[in-house]
Amino acid sequence: MNTELQKSIQLMISEDYKDRFKAEYIQLKNRYDNLNKMIDNWDKNNLNFTPTCPREIYTMQIESMKRYLDILIIRAKLENIEL
């Protein structure tokens, strides 16, 4: 398992909302990075599988995830949460 995801497990169950916030960020960032890698490979015709959804759906998803990450980063700054 990814060490960043492992780290997020303990943060998820913390009583401190800042820890849970960090876990949310870590998990989303991990998913974003992996999806972005898949999309890059798709664009390079370098996938070892055939996606079931049209490319546009993945574009919509990655754009939404990016906006979500940006919002979390802004909130972290405003709430003094170190990511």
mmCIF file of C-alpha atoms in Angstrom, residues 16-18 21-22 72-83:
data_model
loop_
_atom_site.group_PDB
_atom_site.id
_atom_site.type_symbol
_atom_site.label_atom_id
_atom_site.label_comp_id
_atom_site.label_asym_id
_atom_site.label_seq_id
_atom_site.Cartn_x
_atom_site.Cartn_y
_atom_site.Cartn_z
ATOM 1 C CA ASP A 16 -8.745 16.504 15.579
ATOM 2 C CA TYR A 17 -10.488 17.886 12.500
ATOM 3 C CA LYS A 18 -7.155 19.147 11.179
ATOM 4 C CA PHE A 21 -8.606 17.333 6.862
ATOM 5 C CA LYS A 22 -5.022 16.233 6.105
ATOM 6 C CA LEU A 72 -8.543 22.269 0.180
ATOM 7 C CA ILE A 73 -5.223 24.093 -0.229
ATOM 8 C CA ILE A 74 -6.924 27.472 0.217
ATOM 9 C CA ARG A 75 -8.806 26.232 3.275
ATOM 10 C CA ALA A 76 -5.618 24.785 4.739
ATOM 11 C CA LYS A 77 -3.917 28.169 4.455
ATOM 12 C CA LEU A 78 -6.863 29.985 6.004
ATOM 13 C CA GLU A 79 -7.192 27.456 8.832
ATOM 14 C CA ASN A 80 -3.435 27.136 9.452
ATOM 15 C CA ILE A 81 -3.339 23.455 8.545
ATOM 16 C CA GLU A 82 0.027 22.253 7.315
ATOM 17 C CA LEU A 83 -0.340 19.893 4.385
#
